[in-house]
Amino acid sequence: MTTPPRPRTAPTVGAAPTAGPSAMKSKTGGGFNPAASVAFNKTTIINGNGNAGQTAAGSGTGGKVPGSDFMGNEDIRAFCEYHRKQSRNGATELAMDADHLEAVLRTIPDADGRLGGSRARARRVSRWLKKAAAADKAKQKYFASVYATFEREYESELRKIGKGRTQPKASRPFGWR
């Protein structure tokens, strides 16, 4: 059995050649060649109905708010839940922003260069953001109350249409007597 011939020079995988005209160029042919890549991500949201291509916020022919069609119980629930969650996020962000604003304004001295009244001034300014955060917090409660009141007021109608079809009347058992 014969062995294959051995190469005369050591392999130069990844190493630059040390002699010859190709020593002046890199492996890719020389010149400026940065590694660049382009990536695209496409997100398709599939609703519970199996409809692809609609956005999560668009649940029908209405606006961009889920359930804004008000065509049924689920639409009203989705509408109230969407706004409740938005209010929760808004209240949290406003409260954090109010604290940050107050902390920044505390460090600003008055015209005479004193920091004595800066804490009181900062509180007076940030108070309005704190009130806006409290209003968003109240909105959460109100949107939850809207759906709870809807269910309470329309409970009998919801029970009738809850199954999605009319229920047949219970038949009497057939008997000879």
Short mmCIF file of C-alpha atoms in Angstrom, two decimals:
data_model
loop_
_atom_site.label_atom_id
_atom_site.label_comp_id
_atom_site.label_asym_id
_atom_site.label_seq_id
_atom_site.Cartn_x
_atom_site.Cartn_y
_atom_site.Cartn_z
CA MET A 1 0.00 0.00 0.00
CA THR A 2 1.41 3.34 -0.94
CA THR A 3 0.96 6.52 1.02
CA PRO A 4 -0.14 9.74 -0.66
CA PRO A 5 2.63 12.22 -1.40
CA ARG A 6 3.34 14.73 1.32
CA PRO A 7 3.09 18.44 0.55
CA ARG A 8 6.42 20.18 0.04
CA THR A 9 5.49 23.21 2.17
CA ALA A 10 3.56 23.44 5.39
CA PRO A 11 -0.10 24.32 4.97
CA THR A 12 -0.89 27.99 5.59
CA VAL A 13 -4.54 27.89 6.62
CA GLY A 14 -5.32 31.28 8.08
CA ALA A 15 -1.68 32.37 8.08
CA ALA A 16 -0.30 35.04 5.82
CA PRO A 17 2.27 33.91 3.25
CA THR A 18 5.79 34.91 4.13
CA ALA A 19 7.33 35.25 0.69
CA GLY A 20 6.41 36.13 -2.86
CA PRO A 21 4.09 38.73 -4.37
CA SER A 22 1.09 37.28 -2.55
CA ALA A 23 2.73 38.21 0.76
CA MET A 24 1.63 41.79 0.31
CA LYS A 25 -2.05 40.90 0.05
CA SER A 26 -4.33 39.31 2.57
CA LYS A 27 -6.11 36.06 1.97
CA THR A 28 -9.16 37.85 0.55
CA GLY A 29 -7.24 39.70 -2.10
CA GLY A 30 -6.10 42.75 -0.17
CA GLY A 31 -7.66 46.12 0.23
CA PHE A 32 -10.30 47.18 2.73
CA ASN A 33 -12.82 44.39 3.29
CA PRO A 34 -14.74 44.71 6.54
CA ALA A 35 -16.90 41.83 7.62
CA ALA A 36 -20.47 43.02 7.13
CA SER A 37 -23.70 41.15 7.44
CA VAL A 38 -27.30 42.18 7.08
CA ALA A 39 -30.08 40.44 8.96
CA PHE A 40 -33.82 40.86 8.54
CA ASN A 41 -36.42 39.75 11.04
CA LYS A 42 -40.06 39.50 10.09
CA THR A 43 -42.58 39.03 12.85
CA THR A 44 -46.00 37.70 12.00
CA ILE A 45 -48.56 37.69 14.76
CA ILE A 46 -51.18 34.98 14.58
CA ASN A 47 -54.37 35.78 16.41
CA GLY A 48 -56.33 33.18 18.33
CA ASN A 49 -58.63 32.92 15.31
CA GLY A 50 -55.74 31.73 13.15
CA ASN A 51 -55.61 34.96 11.15
CA ALA A 52 -52.04 35.81 10.26
CA GLY A 53 -50.84 39.24 9.25
CA GLN A 54 -53.06 41.31 11.51
CA THR A 55 -51.40 43.27 14.23
CA ALA A 56 -52.05 42.32 17.80
CA ALA A 57 -53.85 45.60 18.40
CA GLY A 58 -56.19 45.31 15.40
CA SER A 59 -58.87 42.81 16.23
CA GLY A 60 -61.33 43.56 13.49
CA THR A 61 -62.59 46.49 11.52
CA GLY A 62 -62.27 48.97 14.36
CA GLY A 63 -59.37 51.17 15.31
CA LYS A 64 -56.02 50.10 16.59
CA VAL A 65 -57.28 49.41 20.10
CA PRO A 66 -58.33 45.80 20.73
CA GLY A 67 -62.05 45.39 21.13
CA SER A 68 -62.93 48.89 19.99
CA ASP A 69 -65.68 47.42 17.80
CA PHE A 70 -67.78 46.68 20.92
CA MET A 71 -69.47 43.84 19.08
CA GLY A 72 -69.50 41.43 21.99
CA ASN A 73 -68.50 40.52 25.49
CA GLU A 74 -64.93 39.66 24.52
CA ASP A 75 -64.47 42.95 22.67
CA ILE A 76 -65.49 44.95 25.72
CA ARG A 77 -63.24 42.85 27.96
CA ALA A 78 -60.29 43.27 25.57
CA PHE A 79 -60.87 47.02 25.35
CA CYS A 80 -60.95 47.47 29.12
CA GLU A 81 -57.98 45.18 29.68
CA TYR A 82 -55.89 46.98 27.05
CA HIS A 83 -56.53 50.39 28.57
CA ARG A 84 -56.03 49.10 32.11
CA LYS A 85 -52.60 47.74 31.18
CA GLN A 86 -51.68 50.95 29.36
CA SER A 87 -52.67 52.97 32.43
CA ARG A 88 -50.60 50.72 34.68
CA ASN A 89 -47.52 51.21 32.51
CA GLY A 90 -48.15 54.95 32.29
CA ALA A 91 -48.58 55.32 36.04
CA THR A 92 -45.35 53.46 36.71
CA GLU A 93 -43.38 55.51 34.20
CA LEU A 94 -44.78 58.83 35.44
CA ALA A 95 -44.03 57.99 39.07
CA MET A 96 -40.46 57.06 38.20
CA ASP A 97 -40.05 60.19 36.08
CA ALA A 98 -41.40 62.36 38.91
CA ASP A 99 -38.86 60.92 41.33
CA HIS A 100 -36.05 61.40 38.82
CA LEU A 101 -37.08 64.99 38.08
CA GLU A 102 -37.24 65.80 41.77
CA ALA A 103 -33.79 64.32 42.35
CA VAL A 104 -32.30 66.35 39.49
CA LEU A 105 -33.97 69.61 40.51
CA ARG A 106 -32.74 69.25 44.11
CA THR A 107 -29.19 69.74 42.93
CA ILE A 108 -29.86 73.11 41.26
CA PRO A 109 -29.03 76.03 43.56
CA ASP A 110 -31.04 79.24 43.62
CA ALA A 111 -29.84 82.56 42.15
CA ASP A 112 -27.68 83.23 45.19
CA GLY A 113 -25.99 79.81 44.94
CA ARG A 114 -27.70 78.30 48.00
CA LEU A 115 -29.23 74.83 48.04
CA GLY A 116 -31.46 75.66 51.02
CA GLY A 117 -34.77 75.92 49.19
CA SER A 118 -34.00 73.60 46.30
CA ARG A 119 -35.73 70.59 47.89
CA ALA A 120 -38.98 72.51 48.35
CA ARG A 121 -38.80 73.93 44.83
CA ALA A 122 -38.17 70.47 43.39
CA ARG A 123 -41.17 69.05 45.28
CA ARG A 124 -43.41 71.83 44.01
CA VAL A 125 -42.44 71.12 40.40
CA SER A 126 -42.56 67.32 40.56
CA ARG A 127 -45.88 67.35 42.41
CA TRP A 128 -47.75 67.67 39.11
CA LEU A 129 -46.12 64.57 37.64
CA LYS A 130 -47.01 62.67 40.80
CA LYS A 131 -50.63 63.79 40.41
CA ALA A 132 -50.62 62.61 36.79
CA ALA A 133 -49.29 59.22 37.95
CA ALA A 134 -52.07 59.03 40.53
CA ALA A 135 -54.61 59.82 37.82
CA ASP A 136 -53.29 56.97 35.66
CA LYS A 137 -53.48 54.70 38.68
CA ALA A 138 -57.12 55.69 39.13
CA LYS A 139 -57.76 54.97 35.44
CA GLN A 140 -56.76 51.34 36.08
CA LYS A 141 -59.48 51.03 38.67
CA TYR A 142 -62.06 52.72 36.45
CA PHE A 143 -61.42 50.46 33.46
CA ALA A 144 -61.71 47.39 35.68
CA SER A 145 -64.98 48.83 37.01
CA VAL A 146 -66.32 49.34 33.47
CA TYR A 147 -66.10 45.65 32.66
CA ALA A 148 -67.33 44.53 36.08
CA THR A 149 -70.36 46.81 35.77
CA PHE A 150 -71.01 45.63 32.22
CA GLU A 151 -71.06 42.01 33.36
CA ARG A 152 -73.35 42.83 36.27
CA GLU A 153 -75.80 44.88 34.21
CA TYR A 154 -75.96 42.54 31.22
CA GLU A 155 -75.59 39.24 33.05
CA SER A 156 -78.93 37.80 31.94
CA GLU A 157 -78.30 38.62 28.27
CA LEU A 158 -74.79 37.18 28.46
CA ARG A 159 -76.11 33.91 29.89
CA LYS A 160 -78.57 33.60 27.00
CA ILE A 161 -75.95 34.03 24.30
CA GLY A 162 -73.04 32.57 26.25
CA LYS A 163 -72.98 29.26 24.41
CA GLY A 164 -73.00 30.91 21.00
CA ARG A 165 -76.18 29.15 19.91
CA THR A 166 -79.71 28.71 21.18
CA GLN A 167 -80.14 25.77 23.49
CA PRO A 168 -82.89 23.28 22.64
CA LYS A 169 -85.60 22.88 25.23
CA ALA A 170 -85.29 19.85 27.43
CA SER A 171 -87.55 17.14 26.02
CA ARG A 172 -89.81 15.10 28.26
CA PRO A 173 -88.92 11.46 28.49
CA PHE A 174 -91.13 9.34 26.25
CA GLY A 175 -93.42 7.06 28.15
CA TRP A 176 -96.64 5.16 27.60
CA ARG A 177 -98.43 6.65 30.53
#
